CSV table of C-alpha atoms in Angstrom, one decimal:
chain,number,residue,atom,x,y,z
A,20,MET,CA,-36.0,90.9,96.4
A,21,THR,CA,-38.1,91.9,99.3
A,22,ILE,CA,-37.4,90.2,102.6
A,23,ASP,CA,-40.3,89.5,105.0
A,24,PHE,CA,-38.7,90.2,108.3
A,25,THR,CA,-41.9,89.3,110.1
A,26,LYS,CA,-41.3,85.6,109.2
A,27,LEU,CA,-37.7,85.9,110.4
A,28,ALA,CA,-38.8,87.2,113.8
A,29,VAL,CA,-39.2,84.7,116.7
A,30,LYS,CA,-42.5,82.9,116.8
A,31,GLY,CA,-43.8,84.7,119.8
A,32,VAL,CA,-43.4,88.1,118.1
A,33,GLN,CA,-44.9,87.2,114.7
A,34,GLY,CA,-48.5,87.4,115.8
A,35,LEU,CA,-48.2,90.5,117.9
A,36,ARG,CA,-49.5,94.0,117.2
A,37,PRO,CA,-47.7,97.1,118.7
A,38,TYR,CA,-49.3,98.5,121.9
A,39,GLN,CA,-51.4,101.5,121.1
A,40,PRO,CA,-51.0,104.2,123.7
A,41,GLY,CA,-53.2,107.3,124.0
A,42,LYS,CA,-52.7,109.8,121.2
A,43,PRO,CA,-50.1,112.5,122.1
A,44,ILE,CA,-51.5,116.1,122.3
A,45,ASP,CA,-49.1,117.4,119.7
A,46,GLU,CA,-50.1,114.7,117.2
A,47,LEU,CA,-53.8,115.5,117.7
A,48,ALA,CA,-53.1,119.2,117.3
A,49,ARG,CA,-51.4,118.6,113.9
A,50,GLU,CA,-54.0,116.1,112.7
A,51,TYR,CA,-57.1,118.3,113.4
A,52,ASN,CA,-55.4,121.7,113.2
A,53,LEU,CA,-56.2,122.5,116.9
A,54,ASN,CA,-54.5,124.7,119.4
A,55,VAL,CA,-52.6,122.7,121.9
A,56,LYS,CA,-54.0,124.8,124.8
A,57,ASP,CA,-57.5,123.8,123.8
A,58,ILE,CA,-56.9,120.0,124.2
A,59,VAL,CA,-57.9,118.0,127.3
A,60,LYS,CA,-56.2,114.6,127.3
A,61,LEU,CA,-58.1,111.8,129.1
A,62,ALA,CA,-56.6,108.8,127.2
A,63,SER,CA,-53.8,107.6,129.5
A,64,ASN,CA,-54.9,108.0,133.1
A,65,GLU,CA,-52.3,110.7,133.7
A,66,ASN,CA,-52.2,113.0,136.7
A,67,PRO,CA,-53.6,116.5,135.7
A,68,MET,CA,-51.9,118.4,138.6
A,69,GLY,CA,-48.4,118.7,137.0
A,70,PRO,CA,-45.3,117.4,138.8
A,71,SER,CA,-44.4,117.9,142.4
A,72,GLU,CA,-42.3,121.0,143.1
A,73,LYS,CA,-40.0,118.8,145.1
A,74,ALA,CA,-39.6,116.5,142.1
A,75,LEU,CA,-38.8,119.4,139.8
A,76,ALA,CA,-36.1,120.7,142.3
A,77,ALA,CA,-34.6,117.2,142.5
A,78,ILE,CA,-34.5,117.0,138.7
A,79,GLU,CA,-32.8,120.4,138.4
A,80,SER,CA,-30.1,119.3,140.9
A,81,GLU,CA,-29.2,116.3,138.7
A,82,LEU,CA,-28.9,118.2,135.4
A,83,LYS,CA,-25.2,119.1,135.9
A,84,ASP,CA,-24.3,115.4,136.0
A,85,LEU,CA,-26.1,114.3,132.8
A,86,THR,CA,-22.8,113.1,131.3
A,87,ARG,CA,-22.6,110.4,133.9
A,88,TYR,CA,-24.5,107.1,134.0
A,89,PRO,CA,-27.1,106.8,136.8
A,90,ASP,CA,-26.7,104.6,139.9
A,91,GLY,CA,-27.5,101.2,138.3
A,92,ASN,CA,-28.6,99.9,141.7
A,93,GLY,CA,-30.8,102.8,142.6
A,94,PHE,CA,-29.4,102.8,146.1
A,95,GLU,CA,-31.0,106.1,147.4
A,96,LEU,CA,-34.4,105.4,145.9
A,97,LYS,CA,-34.4,101.8,147.3
A,98,LYS,CA,-33.4,103.1,150.7
A,99,THR,CA,-36.2,105.6,150.8
A,100,LEU,CA,-38.8,103.0,149.6
A,101,SER,CA,-37.5,100.6,152.2
A,102,LYS,CA,-38.1,103.1,155.0
A,103,LYS,CA,-41.5,104.2,153.7
A,104,LEU,CA,-42.8,100.7,153.1
A,105,SER,CA,-41.0,98.9,156.0
A,106,ILE,CA,-39.4,96.4,153.6
A,107,GLN,CA,-35.8,95.3,152.9
A,108,THR,CA,-33.9,97.0,150.0
A,109,GLU,CA,-33.1,93.4,148.8
A,110,GLN,CA,-36.8,93.0,148.1
A,111,ILE,CA,-37.0,95.8,145.5
A,112,THR,CA,-36.6,95.6,141.8
A,113,LEU,CA,-36.6,98.9,140.0
A,114,GLY,CA,-38.1,99.3,136.5
A,115,ASN,CA,-38.5,101.7,133.6
A,116,GLY,CA,-42.1,101.9,134.7
A,117,SER,CA,-43.8,99.1,136.5
A,118,SER,CA,-44.4,97.5,133.1
A,119,ASP,CA,-40.7,96.6,133.2
A,120,ILE,CA,-41.3,94.3,136.2
A,121,LEU,CA,-44.1,92.6,134.3
A,122,GLU,CA,-41.7,91.8,131.5
A,123,PHE,CA,-38.9,90.7,133.9
A,124,ILE,CA,-41.1,88.1,135.6
A,125,VAL,CA,-42.3,86.6,132.4
A,126,LYS,CA,-38.8,86.5,130.9
A,127,CYS,CA,-37.5,84.7,134.0
A,128,PHE,CA,-40.2,82.0,134.3
A,129,VAL,CA,-42.2,81.5,131.0
A,130,ASN,CA,-41.0,79.2,128.3
A,131,ASP,CA,-42.7,78.0,125.1
A,132,GLY,CA,-46.0,76.4,125.9
A,133,ASP,CA,-46.2,77.6,129.5
A,134,GLU,CA,-49.5,79.1,130.7
A,135,VAL,CA,-50.2,82.6,132.1
A,136,ILE,CA,-53.6,83.3,133.6
A,137,VAL,CA,-55.2,86.7,133.2
A,138,SER,CA,-58.7,88.1,133.7
A,139,GLN,CA,-61.0,89.3,131.0
A,140,HIS,CA,-60.8,93.1,130.7
A,141,ALA,CA,-57.3,93.3,132.3
A,142,PHE,CA,-54.3,95.3,131.3
A,143,ALA,CA,-53.3,94.4,127.7
A,144,ILE,CA,-49.6,94.3,128.4
A,145,TYR,CA,-49.9,91.0,130.3
A,146,GLY,CA,-50.9,89.1,127.2
A,147,LEU,CA,-48.4,91.0,125.1
A,148,VAL,CA,-45.3,90.1,127.2
A,149,THR,CA,-46.6,86.5,127.6
A,150,LYS,CA,-46.9,85.9,123.8
A,151,MET,CA,-43.6,87.6,123.2
A,152,ASN,CA,-41.9,84.9,125.3
A,153,GLY,CA,-43.8,82.0,123.7
A,154,GLY,CA,-46.3,81.6,126.5
A,155,ARG,CA,-50.0,80.8,126.3
A,156,VAL,CA,-52.5,83.3,127.7
A,157,ILE,CA,-55.4,81.7,129.6
A,158,GLN,CA,-58.2,84.4,129.9
A,159,VAL,CA,-60.7,83.8,132.7
A,160,PRO,CA,-64.1,85.5,132.2
A,161,ALA,CA,-64.7,88.6,134.4
A,162,LYS,CA,-67.3,88.7,137.1
A,163,ASN,CA,-69.2,92.0,137.4
A,164,TRP,CA,-66.5,93.5,135.2
A,165,GLY,CA,-63.8,92.5,137.7
A,166,HIS,CA,-61.4,89.6,138.5
A,167,ASP,CA,-63.2,86.3,139.4
A,168,LEU,CA,-60.4,85.2,141.7
A,169,PRO,CA,-61.9,81.8,142.6
A,170,ALA,CA,-62.2,80.9,138.9
A,171,MET,CA,-58.7,82.1,138.2
A,172,ALA,CA,-57.4,79.8,141.0
A,173,LYS,CA,-59.3,76.9,139.5
A,174,ALA,CA,-57.8,77.6,136.1
A,175,VAL,CA,-54.3,76.6,137.3
A,176,THR,CA,-52.8,73.5,135.6
A,177,ASP,CA,-49.4,71.9,135.8
A,178,LYS,CA,-48.4,74.3,133.0
A,179,THR,CA,-49.3,77.5,134.8
A,180,LYS,CA,-46.3,79.7,135.7
A,181,ILE,CA,-47.9,83.1,136.5
A,182,ILE,CA,-51.2,84.6,137.4
A,183,PHE,CA,-51.6,88.4,136.8
A,184,VAL,CA,-54.0,90.2,139.2
A,185,THR,CA,-54.7,93.9,138.8
A,186,ASN,CA,-56.0,95.6,142.0
A,187,PRO,CA,-57.7,98.0,141.2
A,188,ASN,CA,-58.2,96.8,137.7
A,189,ASN,CA,-57.3,98.8,134.7
A,190,PRO,CA,-59.5,99.6,132.7
A,191,THR,CA,-62.7,98.8,134.6
A,192,GLY,CA,-61.8,100.4,138.0
A,193,THR,CA,-63.0,97.4,139.9
A,194,TRP,CA,-61.2,96.0,143.0
A,195,ASN,CA,-60.9,92.9,145.1
A,196,THR,CA,-61.3,92.9,148.8
A,197,LYS,CA,-58.9,91.6,151.5
A,198,ALA,CA,-61.0,88.5,152.1
A,199,GLN,CA,-61.1,87.7,148.3
A,200,LEU,CA,-57.3,88.2,147.9
A,201,GLU,CA,-56.5,86.1,151.0
A,202,SER,CA,-58.7,83.2,149.8
A,203,PHE,CA,-57.1,83.4,146.4
A,204,LEU,CA,-53.5,83.4,147.7
A,205,GLN,CA,-54.3,80.4,149.9
A,206,ALA,CA,-55.8,78.5,146.9
A,207,VAL,CA,-52.8,79.1,144.5
A,208,PRO,CA,-50.0,76.5,144.6
A,209,ASP,CA,-46.8,78.0,145.9
A,210,THR,CA,-45.0,77.0,142.7
A,211,VAL,CA,-47.2,79.4,140.7
A,212,LEU,CA,-46.2,83.0,140.8
A,213,VAL,CA,-48.8,85.7,141.5
A,214,LEU,CA,-48.1,89.2,140.2
A,215,LEU,CA,-50.3,91.7,142.0
A,216,ASP,CA,-50.3,94.9,139.9
A,217,GLU,CA,-51.1,97.9,142.2
A,218,ALA,CA,-50.4,100.8,139.8
A,219,TYR,CA,-53.4,102.7,141.2
A,220,PHE,CA,-52.9,101.8,144.8
A,221,GLU,CA,-52.5,105.4,146.1
A,222,TYR,CA,-56.0,106.4,144.9
A,223,VAL,CA,-57.9,103.7,146.7
A,224,ASP,CA,-59.8,104.7,149.9
A,225,LYS,CA,-61.7,101.5,150.9
A,226,THR,CA,-61.4,99.9,154.3
A,227,ASP,CA,-61.6,96.4,152.8
A,228,TYR,CA,-58.9,97.1,150.1
A,229,PRO,CA,-55.7,95.1,150.7
A,230,SER,CA,-52.1,96.2,150.4
A,231,GLY,CA,-50.2,93.4,148.7
A,232,ILE,CA,-47.1,94.2,150.8
A,233,ASP,CA,-48.8,92.8,153.9
A,234,TYR,CA,-48.8,89.3,152.4
A,235,LEU,CA,-45.2,89.1,151.2
A,236,LYS,CA,-43.9,87.3,154.3
A,237,GLN,CA,-46.6,84.7,154.1
A,238,TYR,CA,-46.5,84.1,150.3
A,239,GLU,CA,-43.0,83.8,148.8
A,240,ASN,CA,-44.6,83.3,145.3
A,241,LEU,CA,-46.1,86.9,145.4
A,242,VAL,CA,-44.7,89.9,143.5
A,243,VAL,CA,-46.3,93.4,144.0
A,244,THR,CA,-45.7,96.1,141.5
A,245,ARG,CA,-46.3,99.9,141.9
A,246,THR,CA,-45.5,103.0,139.9
A,247,PHE,CA,-44.7,106.7,140.1
A,248,SER,CA,-46.6,107.4,136.9
A,249,LYS,CA,-50.0,107.9,138.3
A,250,ALA,CA,-50.6,109.5,141.8
A,251,TYR,CA,-47.0,110.7,141.9
A,252,GLY,CA,-47.3,112.4,138.5
A,253,LEU,CA,-44.0,111.1,136.9
A,254,ALA,CA,-45.4,109.3,133.8
A,255,SER,CA,-42.9,110.8,131.4
A,256,LEU,CA,-39.9,109.7,133.5
A,257,ARG,CA,-41.0,106.0,133.5
A,258,VAL,CA,-40.1,104.7,137.0
A,259,GLY,CA,-41.8,101.9,138.9
A,260,TYR,CA,-40.8,99.0,141.1
A,261,GLY,CA,-41.5,95.5,142.2
A,262,ILE,CA,-41.5,94.1,145.8
A,263,SER,CA,-41.0,90.4,146.4
A,264,SER,CA,-38.9,88.0,148.4
A,265,PRO,CA,-35.2,88.8,148.1
A,266,GLN,CA,-34.7,85.5,146.1
A,267,LEU,CA,-37.3,86.5,143.5
A,268,ALA,CA,-35.9,90.0,143.3
A,269,ASP,CA,-32.4,88.5,142.7
A,270,VAL,CA,-33.8,86.4,139.8
A,271,MET,CA,-35.5,89.4,138.2
A,272,ASN,CA,-32.4,91.6,138.6
A,273,ARG,CA,-30.5,89.1,136.5
A,274,VAL,CA,-32.6,90.1,133.4
A,275,ARG,CA,-32.9,93.8,134.3
A,276,PRO,CA,-30.9,95.9,131.8
A,277,PRO,CA,-28.1,98.0,133.3
A,278,PHE,CA,-29.2,101.6,134.1
A,279,ASN,CA,-32.8,101.0,133.2
A,280,VAL,CA,-33.9,103.9,135.4
A,281,ASP,CA,-32.2,107.2,134.6
A,282,SER,CA,-30.8,109.6,137.2
A,283,LEU,CA,-33.6,112.2,136.7
A,284,ALA,CA,-36.2,109.6,137.4
A,285,LEU,CA,-34.4,108.2,140.4
A,286,ALA,CA,-34.0,111.7,142.0
A,287,ALA,CA,-37.6,112.7,141.2
A,288,ALA,CA,-39.1,109.5,142.6
A,289,LYS,CA,-37.1,109.8,145.8
A,290,ALA,CA,-38.3,113.4,146.2
A,291,CYS,CA,-42.0,112.4,145.5
A,292,LEU,CA,-41.9,109.8,148.3
A,293,LYS,CA,-41.2,112.6,150.7
A,294,ASP,CA,-44.0,114.9,149.3
A,295,GLU,CA,-47.0,113.5,151.0
A,296,SER,CA,-48.9,116.7,150.5
A,297,TYR,CA,-48.7,116.3,146.7
A,298,VAL,CA,-50.2,112.8,146.9
A,299,ARG,CA,-53.0,114.0,149.2
A,300,GLN,CA,-53.9,116.8,146.7
A,301,SER,CA,-53.7,114.4,143.8
A,302,LYS,CA,-56.1,112.0,145.5
A,303,ALA,CA,-58.5,114.9,146.5
A,304,LEU,CA,-58.6,116.3,143.0
A,305,ASN,CA,-59.2,112.8,141.6
A,306,GLU,CA,-62.2,112.2,143.9
A,307,GLN,CA,-63.6,115.6,142.9
A,308,GLY,CA,-63.3,114.7,139.2
A,309,MET,CA,-64.8,111.3,139.8
A,310,ARG,CA,-67.9,112.8,141.4
A,311,GLN,CA,-68.2,115.3,138.5
A,312,LEU,CA,-68.1,112.5,135.9
A,313,GLN,CA,-70.5,110.2,137.8
A,314,GLN,CA,-73.0,113.0,138.1
A,315,GLY,CA,-72.6,113.9,134.4
A,316,PHE,CA,-73.2,110.3,133.4
A,317,ASP,CA,-76.3,110.1,135.6
A,318,GLN,CA,-77.7,113.3,134.0
A,319,LEU,CA,-77.1,111.8,130.5
A,320,ASN,CA,-78.7,108.4,131.7
A,321,LEU,CA,-75.4,106.6,130.9
A,322,SER,CA,-74.6,103.6,133.1
A,323,TRP,CA,-71.1,103.4,134.7
A,324,ILE,CA,-68.9,101.0,136.6
A,325,PRO,CA,-67.9,102.1,140.2
A,326,SER,CA,-64.2,102.8,140.1
A,327,VAL,CA,-61.5,103.3,142.7
A,328,GLY,CA,-58.8,104.4,140.2
A,329,ASN,CA,-58.3,107.7,138.4
A,330,PHE,CA,-60.5,106.6,135.4
A,331,ILE,CA,-64.0,105.3,134.9
A,332,CYS,CA,-65.8,103.1,132.4
A,333,PHE,CA,-69.2,104.1,131.1
A,334,SER,CA,-71.7,102.7,128.6
A,335,VAL,CA,-72.6,104.6,125.4
A,336,PRO,CA,-75.8,104.0,123.4
A,337,SER,CA,-73.9,103.8,120.0
A,338,LYS,CA,-70.6,102.5,118.8
A,339,ALA,CA,-67.9,103.5,121.2
A,340,MET,CA,-65.5,104.3,118.3
A,341,ASN,CA,-67.9,106.9,117.0
A,342,ILE,CA,-68.0,108.6,120.4
A,343,TYR,CA,-64.2,108.4,120.6
A,344,GLN,CA,-63.8,110.0,117.1
A,345,GLY,CA,-66.3,112.7,117.9
A,346,LEU,CA,-64.5,113.6,121.1
A,347,LEU,CA,-61.2,113.8,119.2
A,348,GLU,CA,-62.7,116.2,116.7
A,349,ARG,CA,-64.1,118.5,119.5
C-alpha cells in the first residue's frame, strides 16, 4: 500500500512547491559536459570577487574548534554590528541568512487565515513562508515594476499581520525613496508589522534612498533585515540579521533554533564588517558591470529596468525560457 504523505502534511505545506535556486556550477558541468572553468554563473546575485582575505583568516582561526558548538547568542558579531550601526545588541536577531528572519517573523505572528501583503514581482520566499504557516498572501500590483507603497497601505484589513517591503526590490532592482517610505510607515497601523528587506542595501548609491535603521525609534512595528551574502561575499556561509525593537527581537529569538549561525559564519561576518575596503571594491566592480550590461542591452536594442542592486532585468523579444536554455548550453 502506497501512502500519500502529501495529504498527511499540514495544510499550508500541501500546495507548496520547493524553492528553485540557481543551478549549481557542478550540476551544469555534469549536465552539459562542460569544463567548470568555462562557466560564468549569473543566476543567484552572488559576489564575483571571492571572499575577503580578512574573512578567510577569521575562518582559519576557527577551524581548530570545530568540535565545539558556536556561540548561540553570537555575542561578538552582535557587539560589532551594534558599534557599526549605532544600535543596541538587544535589537539584533541573527539568522542563517536573512531569509531566516523572514520565517521567524511569520512564525511568530501569522495564524491560519491571517493576511500578509506583498508586492507583485517581489521575492518569492515571502509567499512561501506565509503559506507554510497557513496565512493568506495579498499581492498588490506593481507600479513601474516596483512597490506601490500607497496601494499596499490601502490593502490593509483587520486580518493583516505583516507587510513585506523589499528595498531595493529583488528581482526588478527598483527602489523606494525616503519620502515614499516615510509616507508609507505613517499610513500603516502600528499593530501591523512592516518587514523592510534590505539585502542589497550596501550597493545603493542614491541620495534619496532610505536606511530603514533610521526609522526604528519612531516605528516600533518595523523590522529591518540585512545579509552578508551579497556585498560581503559570504553567500555559502548563510549569515544575516534582523534589527528591530528589543521587544520584537525577543519574540523572534523565541522561535530561533539554537546555534542557527555556525562559528565560521560568525567569525567571517565579524571580520567582514571591519573590511571596508572589500565592500568598496565590491560596489565599484558592481557599478562597472552594471554599466557594461546596460551598454550591451542598448546595443542589442533590449529594454531594461534601472537597477540599484547587483542584478538587472531586461526584456527579450522571444520566450525568456528559450533564452535561458540557450545561455545554459553556451
